[in-house]
Every structure is written in structure tokens, then in C-alpha cells.
XYZ file of C-alpha atoms in Angstrom:
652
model
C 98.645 166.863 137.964
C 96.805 168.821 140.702
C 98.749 171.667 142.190
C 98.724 173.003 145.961
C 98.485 176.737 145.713
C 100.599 178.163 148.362
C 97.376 178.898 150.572
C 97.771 175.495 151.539
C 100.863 175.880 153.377
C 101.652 171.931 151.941
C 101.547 169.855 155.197
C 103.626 166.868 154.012
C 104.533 165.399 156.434
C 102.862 161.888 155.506
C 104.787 162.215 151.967
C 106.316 158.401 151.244
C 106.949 158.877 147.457
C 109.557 158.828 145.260
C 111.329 161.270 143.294
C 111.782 159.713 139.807
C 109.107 159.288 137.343
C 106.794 162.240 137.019
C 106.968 162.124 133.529
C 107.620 158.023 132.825
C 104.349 157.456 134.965
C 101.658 159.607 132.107
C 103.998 157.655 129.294
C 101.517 154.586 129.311
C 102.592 153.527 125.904
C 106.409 153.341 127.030
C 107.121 150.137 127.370
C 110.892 150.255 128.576
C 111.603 151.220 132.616
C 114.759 153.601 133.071
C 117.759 151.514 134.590
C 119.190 153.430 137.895
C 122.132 152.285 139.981
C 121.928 150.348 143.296
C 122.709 152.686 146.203
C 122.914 151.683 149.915
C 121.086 154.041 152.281
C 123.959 156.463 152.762
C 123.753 157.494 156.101
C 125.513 160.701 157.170
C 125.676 162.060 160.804
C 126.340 165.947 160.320
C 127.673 167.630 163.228
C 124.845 170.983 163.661
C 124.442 173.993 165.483
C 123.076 171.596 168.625
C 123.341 168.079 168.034
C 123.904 165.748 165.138
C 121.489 165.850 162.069
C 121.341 161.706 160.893
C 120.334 161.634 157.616
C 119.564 158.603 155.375
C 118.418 157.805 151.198
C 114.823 156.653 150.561
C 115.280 154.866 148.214
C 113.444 153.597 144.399
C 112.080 150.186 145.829
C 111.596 151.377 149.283
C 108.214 149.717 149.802
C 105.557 152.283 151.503
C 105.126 153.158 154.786
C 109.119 152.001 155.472
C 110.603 152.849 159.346
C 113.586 153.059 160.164
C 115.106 153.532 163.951
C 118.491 155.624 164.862
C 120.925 154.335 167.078
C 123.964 156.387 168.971
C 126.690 153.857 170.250
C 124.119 150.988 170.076
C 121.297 152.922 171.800
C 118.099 153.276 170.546
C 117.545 157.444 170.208
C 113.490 157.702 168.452
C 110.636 156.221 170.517
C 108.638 155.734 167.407
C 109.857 154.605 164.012
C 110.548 157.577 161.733
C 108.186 157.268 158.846
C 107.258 160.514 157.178
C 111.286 162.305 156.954
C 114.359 160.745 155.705
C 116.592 162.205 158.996
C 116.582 162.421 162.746
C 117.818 165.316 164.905
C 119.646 163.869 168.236
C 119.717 167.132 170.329
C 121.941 165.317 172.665
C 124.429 164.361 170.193
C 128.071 164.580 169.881
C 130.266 165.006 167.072
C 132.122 161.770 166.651
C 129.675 159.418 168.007
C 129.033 156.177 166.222
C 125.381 156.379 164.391
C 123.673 153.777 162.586
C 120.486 153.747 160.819
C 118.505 150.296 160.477
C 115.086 149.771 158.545
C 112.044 147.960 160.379
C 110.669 145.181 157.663
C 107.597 143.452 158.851
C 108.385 144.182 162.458
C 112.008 143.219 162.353
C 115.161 145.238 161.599
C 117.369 145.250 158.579
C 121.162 145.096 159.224
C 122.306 148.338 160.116
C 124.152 150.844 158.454
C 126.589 152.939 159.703
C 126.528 156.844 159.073
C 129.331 158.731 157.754
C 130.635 161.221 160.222
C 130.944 164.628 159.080
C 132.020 168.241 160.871
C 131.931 171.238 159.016
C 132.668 169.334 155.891
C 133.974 165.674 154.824
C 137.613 165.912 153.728
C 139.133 163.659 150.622
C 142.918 164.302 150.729
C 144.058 164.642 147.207
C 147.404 162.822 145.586
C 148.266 166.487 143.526
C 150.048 166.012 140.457
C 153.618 167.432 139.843
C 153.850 170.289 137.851
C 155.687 170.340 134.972
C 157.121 173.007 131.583
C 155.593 173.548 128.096
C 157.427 173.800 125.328
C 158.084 177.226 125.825
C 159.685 177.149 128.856
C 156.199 178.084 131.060
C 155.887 176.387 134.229
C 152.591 174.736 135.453
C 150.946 173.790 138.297
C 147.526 171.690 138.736
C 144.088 172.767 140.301
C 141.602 170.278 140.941
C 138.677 171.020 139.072
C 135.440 169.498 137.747
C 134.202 165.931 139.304
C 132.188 163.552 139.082
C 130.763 160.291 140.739
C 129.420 156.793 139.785
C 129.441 153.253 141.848
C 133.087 151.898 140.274
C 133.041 148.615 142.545
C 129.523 147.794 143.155
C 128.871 148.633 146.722
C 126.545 150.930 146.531
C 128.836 153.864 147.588
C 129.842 156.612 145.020
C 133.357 157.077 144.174
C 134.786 160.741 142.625
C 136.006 160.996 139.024
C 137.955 164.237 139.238
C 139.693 166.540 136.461
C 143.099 167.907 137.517
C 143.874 171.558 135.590
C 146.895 172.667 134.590
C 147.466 176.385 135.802
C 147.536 177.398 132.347
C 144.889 175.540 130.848
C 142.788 177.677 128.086
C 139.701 178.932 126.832
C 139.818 177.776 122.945
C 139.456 181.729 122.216
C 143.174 181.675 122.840
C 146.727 180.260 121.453
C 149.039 178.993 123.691
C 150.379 175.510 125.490
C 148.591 173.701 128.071
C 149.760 170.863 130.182
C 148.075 167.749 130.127
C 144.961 166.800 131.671
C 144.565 164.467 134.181
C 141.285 162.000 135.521
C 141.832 160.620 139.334
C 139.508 158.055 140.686
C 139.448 158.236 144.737
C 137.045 156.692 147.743
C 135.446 158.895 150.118
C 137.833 157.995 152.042
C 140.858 159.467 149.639
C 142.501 156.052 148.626
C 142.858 157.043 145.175
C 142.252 153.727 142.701
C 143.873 155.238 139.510
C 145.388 157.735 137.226
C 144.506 158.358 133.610
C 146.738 160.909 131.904
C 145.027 162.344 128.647
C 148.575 163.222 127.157
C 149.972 166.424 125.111
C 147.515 165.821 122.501
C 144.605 166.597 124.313
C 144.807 170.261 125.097
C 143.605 171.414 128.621
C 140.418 173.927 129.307
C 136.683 173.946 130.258
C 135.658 172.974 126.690
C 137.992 170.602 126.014
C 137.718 167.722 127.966
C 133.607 166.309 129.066
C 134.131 163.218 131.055
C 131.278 161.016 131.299
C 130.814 158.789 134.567
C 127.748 156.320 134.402
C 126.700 152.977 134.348
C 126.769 152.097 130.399
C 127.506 148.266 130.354
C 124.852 147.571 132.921
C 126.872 145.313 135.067
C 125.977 147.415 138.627
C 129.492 149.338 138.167
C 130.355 152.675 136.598
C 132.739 153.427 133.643
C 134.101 156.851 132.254
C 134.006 158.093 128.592
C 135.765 160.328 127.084
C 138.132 161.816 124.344
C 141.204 160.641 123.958
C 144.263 161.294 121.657
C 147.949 159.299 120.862
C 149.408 159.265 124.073
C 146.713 158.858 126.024
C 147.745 156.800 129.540
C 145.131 154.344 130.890
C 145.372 153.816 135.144
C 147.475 150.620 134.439
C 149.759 152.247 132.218
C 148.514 151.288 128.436
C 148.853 153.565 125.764
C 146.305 154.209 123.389
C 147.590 155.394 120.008
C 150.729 156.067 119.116
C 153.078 157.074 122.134
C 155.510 159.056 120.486
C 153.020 160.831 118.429
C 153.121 164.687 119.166
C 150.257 166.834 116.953
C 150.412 170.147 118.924
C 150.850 173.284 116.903
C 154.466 174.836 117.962
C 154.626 178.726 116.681
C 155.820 178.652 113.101
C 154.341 175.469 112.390
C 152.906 177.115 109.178
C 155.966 178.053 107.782
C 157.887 175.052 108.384
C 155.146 172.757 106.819
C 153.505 174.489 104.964
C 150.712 172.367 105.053
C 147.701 174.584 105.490
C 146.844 175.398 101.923
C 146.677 178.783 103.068
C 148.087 182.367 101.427
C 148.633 183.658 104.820
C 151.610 181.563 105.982
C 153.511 184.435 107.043
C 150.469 185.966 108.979
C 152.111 185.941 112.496
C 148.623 186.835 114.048
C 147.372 183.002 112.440
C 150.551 181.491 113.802
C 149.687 183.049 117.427
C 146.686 181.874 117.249
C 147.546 178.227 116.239
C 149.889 178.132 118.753
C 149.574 175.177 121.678
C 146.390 173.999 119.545
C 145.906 170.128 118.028
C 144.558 170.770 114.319
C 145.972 167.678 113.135
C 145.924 163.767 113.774
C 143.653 160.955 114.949
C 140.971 161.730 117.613
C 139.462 158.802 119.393
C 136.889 158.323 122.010
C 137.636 155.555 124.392
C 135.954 154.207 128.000
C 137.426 152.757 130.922
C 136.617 150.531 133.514
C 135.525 152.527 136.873
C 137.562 150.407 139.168
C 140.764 150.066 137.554
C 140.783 152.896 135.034
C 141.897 150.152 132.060
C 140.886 150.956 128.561
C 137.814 149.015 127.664
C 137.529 149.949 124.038
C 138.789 152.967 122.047
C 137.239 153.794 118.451
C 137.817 157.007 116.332
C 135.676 160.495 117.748
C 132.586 161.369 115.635
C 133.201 163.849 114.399
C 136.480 164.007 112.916
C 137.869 167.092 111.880
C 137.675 166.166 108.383
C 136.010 163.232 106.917
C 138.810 162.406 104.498
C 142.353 163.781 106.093
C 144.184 164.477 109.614
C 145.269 167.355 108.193
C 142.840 169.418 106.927
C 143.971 172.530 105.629
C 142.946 176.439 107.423
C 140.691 176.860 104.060
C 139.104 173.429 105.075
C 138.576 174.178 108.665
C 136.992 177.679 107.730
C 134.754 175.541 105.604
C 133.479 172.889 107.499
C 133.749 174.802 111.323
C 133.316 178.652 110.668
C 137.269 179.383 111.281
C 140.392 178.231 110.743
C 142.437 177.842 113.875
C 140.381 175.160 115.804
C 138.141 177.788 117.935
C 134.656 176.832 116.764
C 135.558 173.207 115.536
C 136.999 172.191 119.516
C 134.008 173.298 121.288
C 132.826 170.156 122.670
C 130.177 168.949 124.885
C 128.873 165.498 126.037
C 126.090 163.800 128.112
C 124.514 161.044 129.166
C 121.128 159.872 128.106
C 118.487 157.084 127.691
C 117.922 157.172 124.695
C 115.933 153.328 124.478
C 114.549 154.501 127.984
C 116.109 152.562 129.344
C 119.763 151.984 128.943
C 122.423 154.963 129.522
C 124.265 156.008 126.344
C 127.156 158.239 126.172
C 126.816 161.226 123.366
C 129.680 163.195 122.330
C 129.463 166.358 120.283
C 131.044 168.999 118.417
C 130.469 172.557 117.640
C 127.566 174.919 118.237
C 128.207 178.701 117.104
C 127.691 177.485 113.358
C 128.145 174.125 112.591
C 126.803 171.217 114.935
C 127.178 167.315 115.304
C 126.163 165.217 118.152
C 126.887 161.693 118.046
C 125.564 158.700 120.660
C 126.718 155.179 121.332
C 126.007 152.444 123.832
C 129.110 150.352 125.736
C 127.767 146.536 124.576
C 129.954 143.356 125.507
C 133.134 145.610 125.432
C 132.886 147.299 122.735
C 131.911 151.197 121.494
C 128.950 150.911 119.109
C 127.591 153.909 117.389
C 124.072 154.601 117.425
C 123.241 157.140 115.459
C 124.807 160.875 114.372
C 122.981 164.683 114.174
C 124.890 166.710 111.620
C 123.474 170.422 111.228
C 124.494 170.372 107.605
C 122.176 167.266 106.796
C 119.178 168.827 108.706
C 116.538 171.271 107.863
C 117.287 174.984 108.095
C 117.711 176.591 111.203
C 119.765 173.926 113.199
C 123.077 175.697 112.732
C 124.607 178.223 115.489
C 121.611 177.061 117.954
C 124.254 174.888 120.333
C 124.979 176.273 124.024
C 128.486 175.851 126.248
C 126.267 173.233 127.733
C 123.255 170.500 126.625
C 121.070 169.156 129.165
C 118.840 165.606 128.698
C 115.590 165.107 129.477
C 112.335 163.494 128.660
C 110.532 166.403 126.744
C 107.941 164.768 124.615
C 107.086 162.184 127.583
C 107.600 159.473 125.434
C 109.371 157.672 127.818
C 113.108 158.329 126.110
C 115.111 161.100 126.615
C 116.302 163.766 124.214
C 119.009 166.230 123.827
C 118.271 169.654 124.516
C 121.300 171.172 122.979
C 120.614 175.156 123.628
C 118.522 177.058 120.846
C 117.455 172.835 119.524
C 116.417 169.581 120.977
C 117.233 166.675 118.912
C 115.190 163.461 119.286
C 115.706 160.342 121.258
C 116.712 158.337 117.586
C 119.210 161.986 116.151
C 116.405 163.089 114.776
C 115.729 167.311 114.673
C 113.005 167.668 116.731
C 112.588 171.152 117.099
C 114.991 174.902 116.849
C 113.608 178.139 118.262
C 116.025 179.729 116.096
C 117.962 181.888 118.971
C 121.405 181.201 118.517
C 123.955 180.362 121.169
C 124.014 180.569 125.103
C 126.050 180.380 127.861
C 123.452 179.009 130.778
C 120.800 176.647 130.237
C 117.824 174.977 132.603
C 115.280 172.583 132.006
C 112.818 170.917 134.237
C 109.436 171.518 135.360
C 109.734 174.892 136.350
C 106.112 175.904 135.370
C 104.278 173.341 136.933
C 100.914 174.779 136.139
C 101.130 173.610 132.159
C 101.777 170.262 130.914
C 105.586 169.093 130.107
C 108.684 170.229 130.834
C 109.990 174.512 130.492
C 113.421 175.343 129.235
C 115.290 178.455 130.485
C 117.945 180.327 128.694
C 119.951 183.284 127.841
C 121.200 184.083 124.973
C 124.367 185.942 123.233
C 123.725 187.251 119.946
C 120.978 189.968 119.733
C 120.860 189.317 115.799
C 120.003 186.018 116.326
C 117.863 185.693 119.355
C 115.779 189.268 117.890
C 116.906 191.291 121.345
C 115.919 188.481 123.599
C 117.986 188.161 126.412
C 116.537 185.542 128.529
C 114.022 183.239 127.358
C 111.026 180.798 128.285
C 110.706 177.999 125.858
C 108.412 174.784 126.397
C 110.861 171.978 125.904
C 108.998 170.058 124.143
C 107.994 171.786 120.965
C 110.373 174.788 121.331
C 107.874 177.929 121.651
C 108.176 180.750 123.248
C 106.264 181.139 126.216
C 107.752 184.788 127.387
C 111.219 186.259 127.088
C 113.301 189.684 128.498
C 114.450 192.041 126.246
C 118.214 192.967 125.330
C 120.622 194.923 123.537
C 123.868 192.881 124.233
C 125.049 189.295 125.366
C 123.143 188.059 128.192
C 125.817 186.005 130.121
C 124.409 184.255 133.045
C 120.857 183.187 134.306
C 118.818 180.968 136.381
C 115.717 179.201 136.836
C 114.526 178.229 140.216
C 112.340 178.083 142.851
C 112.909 180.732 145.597
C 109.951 182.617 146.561
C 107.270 180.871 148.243
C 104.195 183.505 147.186
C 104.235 181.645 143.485
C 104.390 178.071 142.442
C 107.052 177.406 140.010
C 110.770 178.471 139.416
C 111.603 182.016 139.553
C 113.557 183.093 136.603
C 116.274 186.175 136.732
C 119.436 186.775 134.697
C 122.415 189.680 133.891
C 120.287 191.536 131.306
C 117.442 192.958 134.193
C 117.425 193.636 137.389
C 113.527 192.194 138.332
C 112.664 188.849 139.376
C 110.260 186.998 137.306
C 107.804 184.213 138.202
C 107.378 181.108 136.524
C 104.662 182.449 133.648
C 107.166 185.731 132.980
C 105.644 188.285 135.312
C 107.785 190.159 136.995
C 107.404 189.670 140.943
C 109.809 192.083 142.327
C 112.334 195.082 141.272
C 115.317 193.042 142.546
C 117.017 189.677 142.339
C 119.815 187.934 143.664
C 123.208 189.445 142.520
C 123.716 185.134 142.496
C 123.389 183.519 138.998
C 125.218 180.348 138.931
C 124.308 177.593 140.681
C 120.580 176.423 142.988
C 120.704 174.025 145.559
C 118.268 172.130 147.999
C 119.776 173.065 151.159
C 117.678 174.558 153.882
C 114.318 172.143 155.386
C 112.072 174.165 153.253
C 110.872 173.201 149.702
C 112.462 176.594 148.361
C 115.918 176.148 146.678
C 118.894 178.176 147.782
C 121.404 179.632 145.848
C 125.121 178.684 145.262
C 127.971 181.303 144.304
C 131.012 180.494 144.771
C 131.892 178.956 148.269
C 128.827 180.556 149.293
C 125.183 179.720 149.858
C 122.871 182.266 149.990
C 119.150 182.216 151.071
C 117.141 184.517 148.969
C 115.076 187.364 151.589
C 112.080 187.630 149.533
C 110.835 190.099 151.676
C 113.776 192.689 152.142
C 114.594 191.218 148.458
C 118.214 190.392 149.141
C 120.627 187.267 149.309
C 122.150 186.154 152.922
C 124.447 184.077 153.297
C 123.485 180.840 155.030
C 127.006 179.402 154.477
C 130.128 180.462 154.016
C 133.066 177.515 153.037
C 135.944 179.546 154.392
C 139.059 177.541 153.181
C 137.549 176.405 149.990
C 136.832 177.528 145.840
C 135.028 177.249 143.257
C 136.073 176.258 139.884
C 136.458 178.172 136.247
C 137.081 182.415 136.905
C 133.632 183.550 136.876
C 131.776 180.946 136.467
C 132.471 179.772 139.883
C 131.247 176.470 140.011
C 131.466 173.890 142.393
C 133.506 170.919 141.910
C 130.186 168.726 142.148
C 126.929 169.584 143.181
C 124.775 166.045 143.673
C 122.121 164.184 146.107
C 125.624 162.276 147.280
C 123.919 160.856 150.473
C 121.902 161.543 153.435
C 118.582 162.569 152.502
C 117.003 164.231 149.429
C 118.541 167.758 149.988
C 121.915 168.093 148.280
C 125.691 168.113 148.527
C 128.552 170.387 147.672
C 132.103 169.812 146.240
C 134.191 172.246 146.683
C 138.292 171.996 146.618
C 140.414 173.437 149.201
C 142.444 176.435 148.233
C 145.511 174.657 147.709
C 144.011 171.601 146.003
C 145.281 169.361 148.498
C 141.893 167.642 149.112
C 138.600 167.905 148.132
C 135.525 169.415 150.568
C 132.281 167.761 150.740
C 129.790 169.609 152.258
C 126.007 168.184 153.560
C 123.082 170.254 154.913
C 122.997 170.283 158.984
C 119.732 171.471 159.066
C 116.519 168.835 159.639
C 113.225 168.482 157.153
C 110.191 167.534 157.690
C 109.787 166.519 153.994
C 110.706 162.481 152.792
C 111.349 162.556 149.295
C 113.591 159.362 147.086
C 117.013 160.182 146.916
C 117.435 162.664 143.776
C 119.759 159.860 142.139
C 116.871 157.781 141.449
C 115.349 160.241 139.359
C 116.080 159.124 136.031
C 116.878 163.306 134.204
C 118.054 164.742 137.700
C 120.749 161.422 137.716
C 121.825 162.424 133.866
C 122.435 166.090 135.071
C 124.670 165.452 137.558
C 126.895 163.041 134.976
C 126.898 165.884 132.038
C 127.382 168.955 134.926
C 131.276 168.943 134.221
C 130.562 169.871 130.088
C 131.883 172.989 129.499
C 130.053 175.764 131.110
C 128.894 173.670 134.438
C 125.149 174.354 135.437
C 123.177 172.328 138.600
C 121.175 169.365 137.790
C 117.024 169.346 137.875
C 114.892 166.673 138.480
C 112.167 165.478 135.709
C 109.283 166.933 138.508
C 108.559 169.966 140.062
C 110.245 170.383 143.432
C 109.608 173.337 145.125
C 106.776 175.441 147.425
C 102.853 174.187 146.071
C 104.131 170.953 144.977
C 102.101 167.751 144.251
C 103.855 164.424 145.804
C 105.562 163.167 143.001
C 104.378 159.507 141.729
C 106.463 156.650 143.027
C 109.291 155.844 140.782
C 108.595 153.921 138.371
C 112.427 152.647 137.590
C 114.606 149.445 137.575
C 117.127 149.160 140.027
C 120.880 147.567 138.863
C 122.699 145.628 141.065
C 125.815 144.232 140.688
């Protein structure tokens, strides 16, 4: 793929491409076409600084060459059809005004479609859940937290999946109850469509509960996956399991049972520790219908604890997990993936400082089925330990189905080991095309354990095979890093993270003596190709030239989610054009904060969604340690236009 070097200055205006298949186009020999979700064109007015930015999707099947004309209260605003940008700025307009944004097909116009109005931000009031006491007499509130989105009726509009909190939800690093969790289904609008309460056996925290929102039936509507326990609630009520079953660990439990096998029952430290956990009883993994949040099918979670017993003793646990109080064996993760190219699957794992097992299925006529299973213990050395707080999915041997990229390992589109770079565990993770002068697909990481890693702190690996193509040196954890593109001068992502304080370019040279104090989140924001950076309820525009951060805007009123992690609630192409959205909640939780870009483009590029890996990113962003979504192509300054997509559009 040719690259623009940035002495071109990339005049791209003309651009009508599509964002999805950069990799699917080379894989001739794939025979399969990746299934994406109808959308409508998602119109958006945003209220700017003067005017009203209207903003619309190009879309997958979008034939070339497409116009489309803007109207204000039914009168005609462009002289010309707009053909080479995806929005419109009316320097006249008012907030409030009625928009609509109609296609031109062989000289006539499509029916219109109205844009969402939006001022400073779109609110979604919230229904917030009561409250409520553990069993040892703590109180709780809820905080909305991680979301998600997926097309639950069919219309071509995205409704939220969101995960309520409790206030004293935990890291698994900790004893301790939690209140329940909680999954909420609402419109843009706020009409919330169900409920689904995960119950006291499902304890509450960032790497407890991965919720997976797609399409997996193919029937043009979304369902959610997820783990569930006895006592689990479904939107219309249903129990799963038993509902008086209660498997949480009260303080003493030891003692009084005795069950554990273990000489230290009168180790009070073990007994803390166990406190508030579940180390017993069935786990299941069940999906729901989108609309109604009904139960579809529920079979038991791979993997169980224990192959043979509910109870598996601390000796056991230490065994199989690496410790005995359900630390290491709880860590889950989860994603969504093509695995036939085609098709999404759901995959569900467990584990990653020692022992690992990642386990996919498809939704077919109703029913779970189990496609295959990746146990660390049954593969070749060097797959243990090598799991992040996160995975990512992507494409990486262009074979036209997508593995899992599970940290330090990628395992193969059929569970096979592909490949392990042998660095041990991390706590942020990117992959995409961030070099986009070599072949293939990069991944980004840092890493925690010097011993393992050999004093790397951040690292460079090509995703495909696994090698290392440059790294940063360390002496202690490296806890947070990023990969993109925010320097015009090179082509490719810029890399930086908490173990230096230089800013590398995309083939590990180092580019400038500071970076951005920022390492959580990148977002498409501004009109440029260059990607902004998110922190918090802040975005910040990197200064390459002064080499500092400035805010460009500040969502006064609103939070991020998990301590320091400070995520947004979503980050997602949601609609408008190709630049993205943010989620935030408001400080009191009383409604969720969507915020869209006011600022025009002169760039037309498919909506995001319709990008096959960038659409998987967005569903596994709420696993664990939350990181932004990246598209299978390189987006950024000195791009190529990316192919047209070469995908299959669902409809209902």
C-alpha cells in the first residue's frame, strides 16, 4: 500500500472510500465477507462555536460518488450536493432548528432523515438503582459505569447496554462484599427497555463482569452475553439457576465448613481475604435478547473452577489458578470476534498472570454452542502468565478471520497458539496499523513484571508473528501507555507510556523529550487526520511544537469511570460522521452525556462501525481495564484512502 509522506500535505478532499477492509481486500483466498449491522445515516446537528455542524454516516454500500443535500426547516442550505465530506457547516444556524439530511440517487432524493439535535452534549436520563446493605451492615450506592451499544430492535439506531456499580464494588486483589451488578438497556432518548440483575453471586468490579453487545444470531438485532450465576434476574423477571442459592464467602466460612482441605483454617488473614468472594457453585454463561432482555439460552461457563467439583478446595485452587482465594482464577475478560470471517462469536476467558483459558461459541437457532477452548496447560511452553487486563481482536495474519490477541499471545482464529513473545502480563494494550510503512498489523504494550518482560517496559511487537520490533527499557511496572497518531511530521502512531518521558515515532525513535502527561484513551475529534487525546472528562490536543497537551474540551458536569483509569463510559463512531463520540456520566449518575465533535472536516471516510476490527473494539472496550477501539487501517496524517469495504451488510 503506497504511503503519502507528509510533504504531501494529503489533499483529500475527493476521498469516497470506505473504512473497513484494508486487510480483507489483500486476503484473496478468503472466501467468507465479514457480516456488519445495518445503520441508518445518523444525522446529528451539533450546536458550534457559530452555527450548527450537520453531520451524517457514509456508509458500507454507499455507492461512489453519493450526494447528499441539507435542509433547515425544509429549506435547501448547500447550492451544490456535498460529495467529498460527510457534514455541512450552516453558519447561519440555530440551535434547535429542525435539520434533515437526504441522499441524491440518480438525480432524485432519498427520503430524508432527520438529525439529532445536540447542545453541548446529548442527555440520556438514567432510571438509578436503589441502594441497598451487604451482609455486614455496609451501605451502597450505584455509579453508572461501563456501556455499550448494539441495534436491539432493528432500526438502524444504537441503543446503550450500561453496567450500574455498586459504590463498593472491588478489585479481586481485595476481600470484602459487593452489591449486585446491574445491565440497563435505554434509547437515546432514555426510555429504558429493561433490567437484568446479575444477583449476589456474581460479585461486582472491573474484572468481574465483560458484557458482550453484538449481533451473534444474525437476525439484524443485537443480543448481550455474559456471565451469569443462581440468581441471576432476566428483564422479564426469570431466574436462571437456583433463586435461593447464596455461594458468597461470609468471614469464617472456613471454620464453619471446613471444606477447604486446607491446614490453615484458623488463618484469619485467608478468611479476610475470602471474604465477599464466590469460590464455590455453578457458573453459567447465558445471552439475552437485546430488546426485551429475556434469557435466550444459558449453559455452564468454560472454564469452571474445577473440572470435577463446585467446591474445590484452597489446595485445588492454588493448583489449578496460582492462589487460593479466587484472585488469579476471577480475572476475566471477553470479546467479540469473527472467527469464520464472517459471523460474530462471543469468547469468554479466564485467567492470565499464570494460568490461561479462552473459550468461543456462536448463538445458532437459540442455543449456546461451543466452538472450541485454549487452555495454557495443554499448549506449548511459554503461553502461561502472557494474558493482559484486556484482549483485543483483530485480523493479524490477513487471513481473512480474526484472532485473539490476548496480551504477551495471540491465539488463532480455530484456539489454536499462534504465537507468545514471552513478556508476561500488562495493563494497556493497542493494536492496529500503527506502522503503516511495513506490512500487517503492530501491537503496542506495556508490561508489569521486569523478570518476565527482561526490563522492557513498553513494547513494539508485529501482531502477526509476535517479534519484537523495538521496546523502552525499565526497572519496575510500566502501568499505562498508548499508541497513536498525534504528530503530523511522521506517518504512523506515536507511541509514549509511564516508564519515559520521550515521545517515540512509529519505528521506536524517539521524536521529542516530552509527551503528553495523557495515557488513557485517543480519539478522532478535531477536522484533522491527527487523533486527540482523552483523560478523563477532558480532551486534549497534543502541541507538538511547544510539546504540551491543551485542552480542546473540557465536560464540566461529567466523569470518567474506574479511579485512575479514567475511562469513558463509551467511546464509539455513534453517529454523525467518521470522527468519534464520547460517553461520559454525569456526576451524580442521573443520566448519561453523549458528546459529538462541533468542529467540520474536510475528510469523508465510512462510518468507523463498518470496519469489521474497529466494530469488535468498541463491543470488548468494557473488559476489564477499558482501552479505545482501532480500526483494521491506518488512520492518521500520510494516509493512503483506505479500499472500499469489502463487507456484508445485515438487515433485519
Amino acid at each position: 500500500m503506497p504511503i503519502l509522506k507528509h510533504s504531501s500535505r494529503l489533499r483529500l478532499n475527493g476521498w469516497l472510500v470506505g473504512a473497513a477492509a484494508c486487510a480483507l481486500a489483500s486476503a484473496t483466498s478468503a472466501q467468507t465477507v465479514p457480516a456488519v449491522e445495518f445503520l441508518d445515516r445518523g444525522a446529528v446537528a451539533v450546536t458550534a462555536d457559530s452555527g450548527v455542524l450537520v453531520s451524517w454516516r457514509a456508509l458500507a454500500d454507499d455507492p461512489s460518488g453519493l450526494g447528499f443535500n441539507i435542509y433547515r426547516n425544509g429549506q435547501k442550505l448547500n447550492a451544490a450536493p456535498v460529495k467529498t465530506s460527510s457534514n455541512f457547516l450552516d453558519a447561519q444556524g440555530v440551535a434547535g432548528a429542525s435539520y434533515e439530511v437526504r441522499a441524491i440517487r440518480n438525480g432524485k432524493e432519498d427520503a430524508g432523515h432527520k438529525a439529532l439535535n445536540i447542545s453541548d452534549y446529548l442527555n440520556i436520563p438514567l432510571n438509578k438503582p436503589a441502594g441497598g446493605t451487604t451482609p455486614g451492615g455496609e451501605t451502597y450506592e450505584y455509579t453508572a459505569n461501563d456501556a455499550s451499544v448494539g441495534d436491539l430492535d432493528g432500526d438502524g439506531r444504537y441503543e446503550i447496554i450500561l453496567k450500574w456499580d455498586p459504590t463498593n464494588a472491588k478489585d479481586n486483589a481485595f476481600g470484602g462484599y459487593t452489591g449486585p451488578t446491574l445491565l440497563d438497556a435505554y434509547t437515546l432518548e432514555g426510555k429504558q427497555l429493561w433490567r437484568i440483575n446479575l444477583g449476589t453471586n456474581i460479585r461486582s468490579g472491573a474484572h468481574y463482569t465483560q458484557f458482550m453487545v453484538a449481533d451473534f444470531d444474525g437476525d439484524g438485532k443485537a443480543e448481550i452475553a455474559v456471565k451469569t450465576a443462581d440468581g441471576t434476574i432476566d428483564g422479564q423477571g426469570k431466574v436462571i439457576g437456583d433463586p435461593n442459592a447464596n455461594w458468597v464467602s461470609p468471614a469464617g466460612e472456613i471454620e464453619q465448613n471446613d471444606r477447604t482441605g486446607s491446614r490453615r483454617t484458623d488463618d484469619g488473614k485467608l478468611m479476610a481475604q475470602l471474604e465477599g468472594r464466590i469460590v464455590t457453585g455453578p457458573e453459567y454463561l447465558s445471552v439475552f435478547d437485546g430488546l426485551t432482555g429475556a434469557v435466550i439460552d444459558t449453559v455452564d461457563y468454560i472454564p469452571q473452577r474445577h473440572p470435577d467439583t463446585h467446591s474445590p478446595t484452597v489446595d485445588q485452587m492454588k493448583e489449578l489458578w496460582g492462589d487460593g482465594y479466587a484472585n488469579r482464577s476471577d480475572r476475566y475478560l471477553a470479546g467479540v470476534a469473527r472467527l469464520d470471517g464472517e459471523h460474530p462469536s462471543f469468547v469468554f476467558a479466564r485467567g492470565y498472570y499464570a494460568r490461561s483459558v479462552i473459550a468461543a461459541f456462536d448463538l445458532k437457532d437459540g442455543k449456546i454452542v461451543h466452538r472450541w477452548t485454549f487452555d495454557s496447560r495443554a499448549a506449548p511452553a511459554g503461553y502461561a502468565g502472557q494474558g493482559n487486563h484486556q484482549l483485543s481482536v483483530a485480523d493479524v495474519d490477513n487471513d481473512g478471520r480474526d484472532e485473539i490477541i490476548y496480551g504477551s499471545m495471540a491465539i488463532d482464529d480455530n484456539g489454536q497458539p499462534l504465537w507468545t513473545a514471552r513478556l508476561g502480563h500488562g495493563d494497556a494494550m493497542h493494536v492496529g496499523d500503527l506502522d503503516p510503512t511495513r506490512p500487517g498489523l503492530e501491537r503496542f504494550g506495556v508490561h508489569e513484571s521486569m523478570r518476565d518482560s527482561g526490563n522492557r517496559g513498553a513494547v513494539m511487537l508485529d501482531a502477526g508473528t509476535g517479534e519484537i520490533l523495538w521496546s523502552t527499557a525499565a526497572d519496575k511496572d510500566t502501568g499505562r501507555g498508548v499508541a497513536a497518531d498525534i504528530d503530523p511530521r511522521y506517518v504512523g502512531a506515536e507511541a509514549w507510556a509511564s516508564n519515559s518521558g520521550k515521545l517515540y515515532n512509529a519505528r521506536g525513535r524517539v521524536i521529542s523529550d516530552s509527551r503528553p502527561r495523557q495515557m488513557n484513551f485517543a480519539i478522532w475529534w478535531d477536522g484533522d487526520l491527527l487523533r486527540e487525546i482523552l483523560d478523563g472528562n477532558k480532551i486534549y490536543k497534543w502541541d507538538w511544537q511547544a510539546g504540551e497537551s491543551r485542552v480542546i474540551l473540557d465536560a464540566k458536569g461529567a466523569s470518567s469511570n474506574n479511579g485512575s483509569k479514567a475511562n469513558p463510559t463509551l467511546q464509539a463512531d455513534l453517529f454523525g460522521d467518521w470522527r468519534e463520540e464520547v460517553i461520559l456520566r454525569a456526576d451524580d449518575s442521573s443520566a448519561l452525556r453523549v458528546y459529538s465533535t462541533n468542529i467540520p472536516t474536510q475528510y469523508r471516510i465510512t462510518t468507523l462501525m463498518h470496519d469489521p476490527q474497529y466494530r469488535s473494539a468498541v463491543a470488548w472496550q468494557n473488559t476489564a481495564y477499558n482501552q479505545p477501539p482501532h480500526p483494521s487501517f491506518y488512520l492518521g496524517e500520510g494516509m493512503s484512502p483506505p479500499p472500499e469495504p469489502r463487507v456484508r451488510i445485515v438487515k433485519p
